[in-house]
């Protein structure tokens, strides 16, 4: 009889697992919309240790930056101005600041130090007052546009601003910090540009139509070093990631031939035909470590890069047709679905050697915009997709269908590139995401632009927002999976944590029991652990086995409970 009951219980668990599988993943927390009748774009997002959210970008005209019932209007001084926005962890407005002049000024990237001081880069033209308060701190561009680095405190008060450039066109694209507070900036420049914002001069000269630069400043904005790489007809940098040792990783695209060693040596990459992808690594002094090139006979673009605590490198972007993603002597080809542009996700080891690559796409163009890695080395990618796309790069199918021309996606893979979940949001027009950020509690944030009406709840609920102008900005927060209680006849509440877990499970029964039995099964119903406890609470045990979904069966006398948990 006990065996038959166990079989029925296992069957119930498995059937419930199948039912729950389609709705597993992150849960909608909130979305916030900000915009006016003209143009605005949220380019980047960052989080502090208290869960506050910071965003930067550009806007035009008058915008109410308070997404709640309050009003906090900012008005651009020129065509587009730079903005910095701070929300709390619940999405409530804290403050917004703007900086700009009579021309186009853009905030491209944002990063925070350990004290939640804010560092931003981008570009500006003409004269701009970078102090958002009553003070004045003017910078004047030398050429058409110059690079800026701006530092504010956590309340948005001005600390300092620096400008770098030459007589042509210079752009700051990405900013990163190391633990000491030193600041790294990557971007593009043309011709001759002085990268020392102080009284000294440190000129770099582009060898091609445009080269990329990496600049290092200390926490006070003083010059440390600057390096340039390039030399081909075209080279661009899309993103930069600084690891815990101050090593600088960049990703972008190039054509023809480029040299990615900024020193006296050479590291020549040659594009096969059109634009190819490059990934490079420098040490904290700007010395060359390695560089790799990846591409085929159609345009391929690297858009974002992230590094885990072991120095492994993860990248995303888009590719077309057939591409060998192994930059070494071996080959590993991915072929885009329908020969259109698809999303790639690539993992290299600390020395730039190939580990794995995954492809995701459908019959239309799809693109990965940003990638992030959590403390368990899970990957999160956002971007845009059209029509029907299978987001499981493995043998299974997990289709998302766009509501309009292009929708927003958020994808989670484990450290081996296996599918965990995917979510899509969008309306009948074109919606996109620019960047993604993670906190230590399993929450996922993404930001970008949307048009017309969009339901930002990827689940069964509805959270509609309507843009005021042609495009508005959004910030979306998804929370971690809530534990599924499939069955519970215990009078006291059950608490299990952490969920997801890497191995160790803590179970709080609310009280102790003389005899308590625990059985853990995998998703196939196979028993992986059986254990008994007496008079103890809370309980701790270890889940052996591979990553996946597990079911914990708890019994004491005639009381039963079944819980679902995820092992990462």
Coordinates of C-alpha atoms in Angstrom, one line a residue:
X1 CA 0.0 0.0 0.0
X2 CA 2.9 2.4 0.9
X3 CA 4.5 1.6 -2.5
X4 CA 1.3 2.2 -4.4
X5 CA 0.8 5.5 -2.6
X6 CA 4.4 6.5 -3.4
X7 CA 3.9 5.8 -7.0
X8 CA 0.7 7.9 -7.1
X9 CA 2.5 10.7 -5.3
X10 CA 5.4 10.6 -7.7
X11 CA 3.0 10.6 -10.7
X12 CA 1.2 13.6 -9.3
X13 CA 4.5 15.4 -8.8
X14 CA 5.7 14.7 -12.4
X15 CA 2.4 15.8 -13.9
X16 CA 2.5 19.0 -11.9
X17 CA 6.1 19.5 -13.0
X18 CA 5.1 19.3 -16.6
X19 CA 2.4 21.8 -16.0
X20 CA 4.7 24.1 -14.1
X21 CA 7.5 23.9 -16.6
X22 CA 5.8 26.3 -19.1
X23 CA 5.5 29.0 -16.5
X24 CA 8.9 28.6 -14.8
X25 CA 11.4 31.5 -14.8
X26 CA 11.3 35.0 -13.5
X27 CA 8.2 36.6 -12.2
X28 CA 7.0 40.1 -13.2
X29 CA 7.7 42.6 -10.5
X30 CA 7.1 46.0 -12.1
X31 CA 7.7 48.1 -15.2
X32 CA 8.1 51.9 -15.4
X33 CA 7.5 54.1 -18.4
X34 CA 9.1 57.5 -18.9
X35 CA 8.7 59.8 -21.9
X36 CA 7.3 62.8 -23.7
X37 CA 6.1 63.7 -27.1
X38 CA 9.7 63.9 -28.6
X39 CA 12.7 61.5 -28.5
X40 CA 14.2 59.7 -25.5
X41 CA 16.3 56.6 -25.0
X42 CA 17.5 54.8 -21.9
X43 CA 20.9 53.5 -22.9
X44 CA 22.3 51.8 -19.8
X45 CA 21.4 50.7 -16.3
X46 CA 23.3 50.0 -13.1
X47 CA 22.4 48.9 -9.5
X48 CA 23.7 49.7 -6.1
X49 CA 23.9 47.3 -3.1
X50 CA 20.6 48.6 -1.8
X51 CA 18.7 47.7 -5.0
X52 CA 18.4 51.2 -6.2
X53 CA 18.4 51.6 -10.0
X54 CA 20.3 54.1 -12.0
X55 CA 19.8 54.8 -15.7
X56 CA 21.4 57.1 -18.2
X57 CA 20.6 58.1 -21.8
X58 CA 19.4 61.0 -23.9
X59 CA 16.1 63.0 -24.2
X60 CA 14.6 65.8 -26.2
X61 CA 12.1 68.4 -25.1
X62 CA 10.3 68.3 -21.8
X63 CA 10.1 64.9 -20.0
X64 CA 8.4 64.0 -16.7
X65 CA 11.0 61.6 -15.2
X66 CA 8.8 60.5 -12.3
X67 CA 7.0 57.3 -13.5
X68 CA 4.6 57.6 -10.5
X69 CA 1.9 60.1 -9.8
X70 CA 4.3 62.9 -9.0
X71 CA 5.9 65.2 -11.6
X72 CA 9.6 65.9 -12.1
X73 CA 10.0 67.6 -15.4
X74 CA 13.4 68.2 -17.1
X75 CA 13.7 70.2 -20.3
X76 CA 16.6 69.8 -22.8
X77 CA 18.6 72.8 -23.6
X78 CA 19.5 71.7 -27.2
X79 CA 18.5 68.9 -29.5
X80 CA 19.2 66.1 -27.0
X81 CA 20.5 66.3 -23.5
X82 CA 22.0 63.7 -21.1
X83 CA 19.9 62.4 -18.3
X84 CA 20.6 60.4 -15.1
X85 CA 17.7 58.8 -13.3
X86 CA 17.5 57.0 -9.9
X87 CA 14.6 54.8 -8.8
X88 CA 14.4 52.7 -5.6
X89 CA 14.1 48.9 -5.7
X90 CA 10.3 49.2 -6.0
X91 CA 10.6 51.5 -9.0
X92 CA 9.7 54.6 -7.1
X93 CA 11.2 57.9 -8.2
X94 CA 14.1 59.3 -6.2
X95 CA 15.7 61.9 -8.5
X96 CA 16.6 62.8 -12.1
X97 CA 19.3 65.1 -13.4
X98 CA 20.1 66.5 -16.8
X99 CA 23.2 68.0 -18.5
X100 CA 23.4 69.5 -22.0
X101 CA 24.1 72.4 -24.3
X102 CA 22.8 73.7 -27.6
X103 CA 23.6 70.6 -29.7
X104 CA 23.4 66.8 -29.3
X105 CA 24.7 65.3 -26.0
X106 CA 24.3 61.6 -25.1
X107 CA 25.0 59.5 -22.0
X108 CA 26.1 56.1 -23.3
X109 CA 27.1 54.1 -20.3
X110 CA 26.9 54.1 -16.5
X111 CA 28.8 52.4 -13.7
X112 CA 28.8 52.7 -9.9
X113 CA 31.7 52.4 -7.4
X114 CA 31.4 50.8 -3.9
X115 CA 30.0 54.0 -2.4
X116 CA 27.4 54.2 -5.1
X117 CA 29.1 57.2 -6.7
X118 CA 28.0 57.4 -10.4
X119 CA 30.3 57.4 -13.3
X120 CA 29.0 58.1 -16.8
X121 CA 30.5 58.4 -20.3
X122 CA 29.2 59.5 -23.6
X123 CA 29.8 62.4 -25.9
X124 CA 29.0 66.1 -26.1
X125 CA 29.3 69.0 -28.6
X126 CA 29.9 72.7 -28.1
X127 CA 29.7 74.0 -24.5
X128 CA 28.0 71.9 -21.8
X129 CA 27.6 72.6 -18.1
X130 CA 28.0 69.2 -16.5
X131 CA 27.0 70.3 -13.0
X132 CA 23.3 69.5 -12.7
X133 CA 23.0 71.6 -9.6
X134 CA 23.3 75.4 -9.1
X135 CA 27.1 75.4 -9.8
X136 CA 28.7 75.7 -13.2
X137 CA 31.3 73.2 -14.6
X138 CA 31.6 73.9 -18.3
X139 CA 33.3 71.7 -20.8
X140 CA 33.8 72.9 -24.4
X141 CA 34.4 70.3 -27.2
X142 CA 37.4 70.8 -29.4
X143 CA 35.9 69.2 -32.5
X144 CA 32.5 68.1 -33.6
X145 CA 32.0 65.9 -30.5
X146 CA 34.3 65.1 -27.6
X147 CA 34.3 62.3 -24.9
X148 CA 33.1 63.1 -21.4
X149 CA 33.5 61.3 -18.1
X150 CA 31.1 62.6 -15.4
X151 CA 31.1 61.6 -11.7
X152 CA 28.2 62.3 -9.4
X153 CA 27.5 61.1 -5.8
X154 CA 24.6 58.8 -5.0
X155 CA 22.3 61.8 -4.6
X156 CA 23.1 63.2 -8.0
X157 CA 25.4 65.9 -6.7
X158 CA 28.3 67.0 -9.0
X159 CA 31.8 65.7 -8.1
X160 CA 33.8 66.3 -11.3
X161 CA 33.7 66.1 -15.1
X162 CA 36.4 65.6 -17.7
X163 CA 36.5 66.1 -21.4
X164 CA 38.8 64.5 -24.0
X165 CA 39.0 64.9 -27.7
X166 CA 40.4 66.4 -30.9
X167 CA 39.4 68.4 -33.9
X168 CA 37.2 65.6 -35.3
X169 CA 34.7 63.1 -33.8
X170 CA 35.2 61.2 -30.5
X171 CA 32.7 59.1 -28.7
X172 CA 32.7 57.4 -25.3
X173 CA 30.8 54.1 -25.6
X174 CA 31.3 52.0 -22.4
X175 CA 32.5 52.7 -18.9
X176 CA 33.7 50.3 -16.2
X177 CA 35.4 50.5 -12.7
X178 CA 37.8 48.4 -10.8
X179 CA 37.7 47.9 -7.0
X180 CA 40.2 50.7 -6.4
X181 CA 37.8 53.2 -8.0
X182 CA 39.9 53.6 -11.2
X183 CA 37.8 54.2 -14.2
X184 CA 38.1 52.7 -17.7
X185 CA 36.4 54.1 -20.8
X186 CA 36.2 52.6 -24.3
X187 CA 35.1 54.3 -27.5
X188 CA 36.0 55.6 -30.9
X189 CA 38.1 58.5 -32.2
X190 CA 39.2 60.0 -35.5
X191 CA 42.5 61.7 -36.3
X192 CA 44.5 63.1 -33.4
X193 CA 42.9 63.3 -30.0
X194 CA 44.4 64.3 -26.6
X195 CA 43.2 61.8 -23.9
X196 CA 44.8 63.5 -20.9
X197 CA 42.0 65.7 -19.4
X198 CA 44.6 67.6 -17.4
X199 CA 47.2 70.2 -18.3
X200 CA 49.5 67.6 -19.9
X201 CA 49.1 66.1 -23.4
X202 CA 48.7 62.5 -24.4
X203 CA 47.8 62.3 -28.1
X204 CA 46.6 59.2 -29.9
X205 CA 46.5 59.1 -33.7
X206 CA 44.0 56.9 -35.5
X207 CA 45.5 54.8 -38.3
X208 CA 42.2 54.1 -40.1
X209 CA 39.1 56.1 -40.7
X210 CA 38.4 55.5 -37.0
X211 CA 40.2 53.6 -34.2
X212 CA 39.1 52.4 -30.8
X213 CA 40.6 53.7 -27.6
X214 CA 40.7 52.5 -24.0
X215 CA 41.3 55.2 -21.4
X216 CA 42.1 54.8 -17.7
X217 CA 41.6 57.5 -15.1
X218 CA 41.9 57.4 -11.4
X219 CA 38.9 58.0 -9.0
X220 CA 39.6 61.7 -9.1
X221 CA 39.5 61.9 -12.9
X222 CA 43.2 62.2 -13.4
X223 CA 44.9 60.6 -16.4
X224 CA 46.7 57.2 -15.9
X225 CA 47.0 55.9 -19.5
X226 CA 45.3 55.6 -22.9
X227 CA 45.7 53.0 -25.7
X228 CA 44.5 52.8 -29.2
X229 CA 43.8 49.9 -31.5
X230 CA 42.7 49.6 -35.1
X231 CA 44.2 50.5 -38.4
X232 CA 41.6 49.0 -40.8
X233 CA 39.0 50.7 -42.9
X234 CA 36.5 50.3 -40.1
X235 CA 36.7 49.2 -36.4
X236 CA 34.2 49.9 -33.6
X237 CA 33.8 49.0 -30.0
X238 CA 30.4 48.0 -28.6
X239 CA 31.0 47.1 -25.0
X240 CA 33.7 46.7 -22.4
X241 CA 34.0 44.5 -19.2
X242 CA 36.6 45.0 -16.4
X243 CA 37.3 41.9 -14.3
X244 CA 38.3 41.7 -10.6
X245 CA 42.0 42.1 -11.6
X246 CA 41.5 45.2 -13.7
X247 CA 41.8 43.3 -17.0
X248 CA 39.9 45.0 -19.8
X249 CA 37.8 43.0 -22.2
X250 CA 36.3 44.7 -25.3
X251 CA 34.1 43.5 -28.1
X252 CA 33.1 45.1 -31.4
X253 CA 33.3 44.7 -35.1
X254 CA 35.9 45.4 -37.8
X255 CA 36.6 45.2 -41.5
X256 CA 39.7 44.6 -43.6
X257 CA 42.8 44.2 -41.2
X258 CA 43.3 45.6 -37.7
X259 CA 46.1 45.4 -35.1
X260 CA 44.7 44.8 -31.6
X261 CA 48.1 45.1 -29.8
X262 CA 48.3 48.7 -28.5
X263 CA 52.0 48.2 -27.7
X264 CA 55.1 47.7 -29.9
X265 CA 54.0 44.2 -30.9
X266 CA 51.4 43.3 -33.4
X267 CA 48.2 41.2 -33.2
X268 CA 46.7 41.2 -36.7
X269 CA 43.2 40.1 -37.3
X270 CA 41.9 39.9 -40.9
X271 CA 38.2 40.0 -41.7
X272 CA 37.0 37.2 -44.1
X273 CA 34.8 39.6 -46.1
X274 CA 32.3 42.0 -44.5
X275 CA 32.3 43.1 -40.9
X276 CA 33.7 40.5 -38.4
X277 CA 33.6 40.2 -34.6
X278 CA 36.7 40.8 -32.4
X279 CA 37.2 40.3 -28.7
X280 CA 40.3 41.6 -27.0
X281 CA 41.9 41.5 -23.5
X282 CA 44.4 44.0 -22.0
X283 CA 45.8 43.9 -18.5
X284 CA 45.3 46.7 -15.9
X285 CA 48.3 48.6 -17.4
X286 CA 47.0 48.4 -20.9
X287 CA 49.3 45.7 -22.1
X288 CA 48.1 43.2 -24.7
X289 CA 47.1 39.8 -23.5
X290 CA 45.1 38.3 -26.4
X291 CA 42.7 39.0 -29.2
X292 CA 40.5 36.8 -31.3
X293 CA 38.5 37.4 -34.5
X294 CA 35.3 35.6 -35.5
X295 CA 33.2 35.9 -38.7
X296 CA 32.0 34.7 -42.0
X297 CA 31.3 36.1 -45.4
X298 CA 28.3 38.2 -44.2
X299 CA 28.2 41.0 -41.7
X300 CA 28.6 39.8 -38.1
X301 CA 28.5 42.1 -35.0
X302 CA 29.6 41.7 -31.4
X303 CA 27.4 43.8 -29.1
X304 CA 28.1 42.9 -25.5
X305 CA 30.6 41.1 -23.3
X306 CA 30.7 39.9 -19.7
X307 CA 33.3 38.1 -17.5
X308 CA 32.7 35.7 -14.6
X309 CA 34.7 35.4 -11.4
X310 CA 37.0 32.8 -13.0
X311 CA 37.8 35.1 -16.0
X312 CA 35.7 33.2 -18.5
X313 CA 34.4 35.5 -21.2
X314 CA 30.8 35.5 -22.5
X315 CA 29.7 37.5 -25.6
X316 CA 26.6 38.0 -27.6
X317 CA 25.6 39.8 -30.8
X318 CA 24.3 38.8 -34.2
X319 CA 25.6 36.8 -37.1
X320 CA 24.4 35.8 -40.6
X321 CA 24.6 32.6 -42.6
X322 CA 27.5 30.3 -41.6
X323 CA 30.2 31.4 -39.1
X324 CA 33.0 29.4 -37.4
X325 CA 32.9 30.6 -33.7
X326 CA 36.0 28.7 -32.6
X327 CA 38.8 31.3 -33.0
X328 CA 41.5 28.6 -32.6
X329 CA 42.7 25.9 -34.9
X330 CA 39.5 23.8 -34.6
X331 CA 36.2 24.7 -36.1
X332 CA 32.7 25.1 -34.6
X333 CA 30.2 26.4 -37.1
X334 CA 26.8 27.9 -36.4
X335 CA 24.4 28.4 -39.2
X336 CA 21.6 31.0 -38.9
X337 CA 18.0 29.9 -39.3
X338 CA 16.7 30.8 -42.8
X339 CA 20.1 32.4 -43.5
X340 CA 18.9 35.6 -41.8
X341 CA 20.6 37.3 -38.8
X342 CA 20.4 35.3 -35.6
X343 CA 21.6 35.7 -32.0
X344 CA 24.9 34.1 -30.9
X345 CA 26.1 33.4 -27.4
X346 CA 29.8 32.6 -27.1
X347 CA 31.9 31.4 -24.2
X348 CA 35.7 31.6 -24.2
X349 CA 38.0 30.7 -21.3
X350 CA 40.4 33.1 -19.5
X351 CA 42.9 32.8 -22.3
X352 CA 40.5 33.3 -25.1
X353 CA 40.1 29.7 -26.0
X354 CA 36.8 28.4 -27.3
X355 CA 34.5 26.7 -24.8
X356 CA 31.1 26.7 -26.5
X357 CA 28.7 28.7 -28.8
X358 CA 25.0 28.7 -29.1
X359 CA 22.6 30.0 -31.8
X360 CA 19.1 31.3 -31.4
X361 CA 16.9 32.7 -34.1
X362 CA 14.0 32.5 -36.5
X363 CA 12.9 33.5 -40.0
X364 CA 13.6 37.2 -39.5
X365 CA 16.4 39.2 -38.0
X366 CA 17.1 38.7 -34.2
X367 CA 19.8 40.3 -32.2
X368 CA 21.4 40.0 -28.7
X369 CA 21.9 43.4 -27.2
X370 CA 23.4 42.8 -23.8
X371 CA 24.8 39.9 -21.7
X372 CA 25.3 39.5 -17.9
X373 CA 26.5 36.7 -15.7
X374 CA 25.4 36.0 -12.1
X375 CA 27.3 34.6 -9.1
X376 CA 26.5 31.0 -10.2
X377 CA 27.7 31.7 -13.7
X378 CA 24.3 31.7 -15.2
X379 CA 23.9 33.9 -18.3
X380 CA 21.2 36.5 -19.0
X381 CA 20.8 37.9 -22.5
X382 CA 18.4 40.5 -23.7
X383 CA 17.7 41.8 -27.2
X384 CA 15.0 41.9 -29.9
X385 CA 13.3 39.2 -31.9
X386 CA 10.7 38.9 -34.7
X387 CA 8.0 36.3 -35.5
X388 CA 8.5 32.9 -34.0
X389 CA 11.9 32.1 -32.3
X390 CA 12.9 28.9 -30.5
X391 CA 15.0 30.2 -27.6
X392 CA 16.2 26.8 -26.5
X393 CA 19.5 26.3 -28.2
X394 CA 19.3 22.6 -27.3
X395 CA 17.1 19.8 -28.6
X396 CA 13.9 20.9 -26.9
X397 CA 11.7 23.7 -28.1
X398 CA 10.7 26.9 -26.3
X399 CA 9.1 29.2 -28.8
X400 CA 8.3 32.9 -28.2
X401 CA 6.1 34.7 -30.8
X402 CA 6.4 38.4 -31.3
X403 CA 3.3 40.6 -31.0
X404 CA 4.6 43.1 -33.5
X405 CA 7.5 44.0 -35.8
X406 CA 10.1 43.2 -33.1
X407 CA 9.7 42.4 -29.4
X408 CA 11.9 42.3 -26.4
X409 CA 13.3 39.1 -25.0
X410 CA 15.2 38.1 -21.9
X411 CA 16.9 34.7 -21.9
X412 CA 18.6 32.7 -19.2
X413 CA 21.1 29.9 -19.9
X414 CA 23.2 28.0 -17.4
X415 CA 27.0 28.1 -17.4
X416 CA 27.1 25.2 -20.0
X417 CA 24.8 27.1 -22.3
X418 CA 21.7 25.0 -21.5
X419 CA 18.3 26.6 -21.7
X420 CA 16.7 27.7 -18.4
X421 CA 13.9 30.1 -19.4
X422 CA 13.0 32.8 -21.9
X423 CA 10.5 35.7 -21.6
X424 CA 9.2 38.0 -24.3
X425 CA 7.3 41.3 -24.1
X426 CA 6.2 43.7 -26.8
X427 CA 3.4 45.3 -28.7
X428 CA 2.3 45.7 -32.3
X429 CA 5.2 48.0 -33.2
X430 CA 9.0 47.9 -32.7
X431 CA 10.3 47.5 -29.1
X432 CA 13.9 46.9 -28.1
X433 CA 16.2 46.5 -25.1
X434 CA 19.6 48.2 -24.7
X435 CA 21.0 46.8 -21.5
X436 CA 20.5 44.2 -18.7
X437 CA 21.5 44.2 -15.0
X438 CA 21.3 41.7 -12.2
X439 CA 21.2 42.1 -8.4
X440 CA 22.3 39.6 -5.7
X441 CA 18.7 38.5 -5.0
X442 CA 18.0 37.0 -8.4
X443 CA 16.2 40.0 -9.8
X444 CA 16.7 40.9 -13.5
X445 CA 16.4 44.4 -14.9
X446 CA 16.3 45.6 -18.5
X447 CA 15.9 48.9 -20.1
X448 CA 15.3 50.3 -23.6
X449 CA 12.5 51.8 -25.7
X450 CA 9.0 50.9 -26.7
X451 CA 6.2 52.2 -29.0
X452 CA 2.5 52.5 -28.7
X453 CA 0.9 49.9 -26.3
X454 CA 3.1 47.2 -24.6
X455 CA 2.1 44.6 -22.0
X456 CA 5.3 44.3 -19.9
X457 CA 4.1 41.3 -17.9
X458 CA 5.6 38.3 -19.7
X459 CA 3.2 36.0 -17.6
X460 CA -0.5 35.6 -17.6
X461 CA -1.1 39.0 -16.0
X462 CA -1.5 42.3 -17.8
X463 CA 0.6 45.4 -17.3
X464 CA -0.1 47.7 -20.2
X465 CA 1.8 50.9 -20.9
X466 CA 1.2 53.4 -23.7
X467 CA 4.0 55.7 -25.1
X468 CA 3.3 59.4 -25.1
X469 CA 5.4 60.0 -28.2
X470 CA 6.7 57.8 -31.0
X471 CA 9.0 56.0 -28.5
X472 CA 9.2 56.1 -24.7
X473 CA 11.7 54.6 -22.3
X474 CA 11.0 51.7 -19.9
X475 CA 12.7 49.9 -17.0
X476 CA 11.5 46.4 -16.4
X477 CA 12.1 44.3 -13.3
X478 CA 11.6 40.5 -13.1
X479 CA 11.9 38.7 -9.8
X480 CA 13.2 35.2 -9.0
X481 CA 11.1 32.1 -9.2
X482 CA 8.8 31.6 -6.2
X483 CA 9.0 28.2 -4.7
X484 CA 6.1 26.0 -5.8
X485 CA 4.2 24.3 -3.0
X486 CA 2.5 21.4 -4.7
X487 CA 1.0 19.9 -1.6
X488 CA 1.0 20.8 2.1
X489 CA -0.9 19.4 5.1
X490 CA 1.4 20.8 7.7
X491 CA -0.2 23.4 9.9
X492 CA 2.9 25.6 10.1
X493 CA 4.3 27.5 7.2
X494 CA 7.2 26.0 5.2
X495 CA 10.2 28.1 4.2
X496 CA 12.9 26.7 2.0
X497 CA 16.0 28.7 0.9
X498 CA 17.9 29.5 -1.1
X499 CA 15.9 28.8 -4.2
X500 CA 17.5 28.4 -6.7
X501 CA 20.4 26.8 -4.9
X502 CA 23.8 25.6 -5.9
X503 CA 23.7 22.6 -3.5
X504 CA 22.8 23.4 0.1
X505 CA 19.1 23.6 1.2
X506 CA 17.7 25.0 4.4
X507 CA 14.2 24.0 5.4
X508 CA 12.3 25.8 8.1
X509 CA 9.2 23.8 9.2
X510 CA 8.0 26.4 11.7
X511 CA 8.5 24.0 14.5
X512 CA 10.3 20.7 15.3
X513 CA 8.9 17.2 14.7
X514 CA 9.8 14.0 16.5
X515 CA 10.0 12.1 13.2
X516 CA 10.4 13.9 9.9
X517 CA 11.3 12.2 6.6
X518 CA 12.7 13.9 3.5
X519 CA 12.8 12.3 0.1
X520 CA 14.3 14.3 -2.9
X521 CA 13.5 13.3 -6.5
X522 CA 14.7 14.6 -9.8
X523 CA 12.3 15.5 -12.6
X524 CA 12.3 11.9 -13.8
X525 CA 11.0 10.7 -10.4
X526 CA 14.3 9.1 -9.4
X527 CA 15.2 9.3 -5.8
X528 CA 18.5 11.2 -5.1
X529 CA 18.2 11.5 -1.3
X530 CA 16.3 10.0 1.6
X531 CA 16.9 11.3 5.1
X532 CA 15.2 11.3 8.5
X533 CA 15.3 14.0 11.2
X534 CA 14.2 14.0 14.8
X535 CA 13.5 17.1 16.9
X536 CA 15.5 19.5 14.7
X537 CA 14.4 22.7 13.0
X538 CA 15.5 24.3 10.8
X539 CA 17.0 21.5 8.7
X540 CA 19.9 21.5 6.3
X541 CA 20.7 19.0 3.6
X542 CA 22.6 18.8 0.3
X543 CA 21.1 18.1 -3.2
X544 CA 23.4 15.8 -5.1
X545 CA 23.1 15.6 -8.8
X546 CA 23.2 17.8 -11.9
X547 CA 21.5 21.2 -12.3
X548 CA 17.8 21.0 -12.8
X549 CA 14.4 20.9 -11.1
X550 CA 14.0 18.7 -8.0
X551 CA 11.0 17.8 -5.8
X552 CA 11.2 17.6 -2.0
X553 CA 8.7 15.2 -0.4
X554 CA 8.3 15.9 3.4
X555 CA 6.3 13.6 5.7
X556 CA 5.6 13.2 9.4
X557 CA 2.8 10.9 10.5
X558 CA -0.2 11.7 8.3
X559 CA 1.2 15.1 7.2
X560 CA 2.6 15.5 3.7
X561 CA 4.2 18.3 1.7
X562 CA 5.8 18.5 -1.7
X563 CA 8.0 21.4 -2.7
X564 CA 9.7 22.3 -6.0
X565 CA 13.2 23.7 -6.0
X566 CA 15.8 24.5 -8.7
X567 CA 19.4 23.5 -8.5
X568 CA 21.7 25.7 -10.6

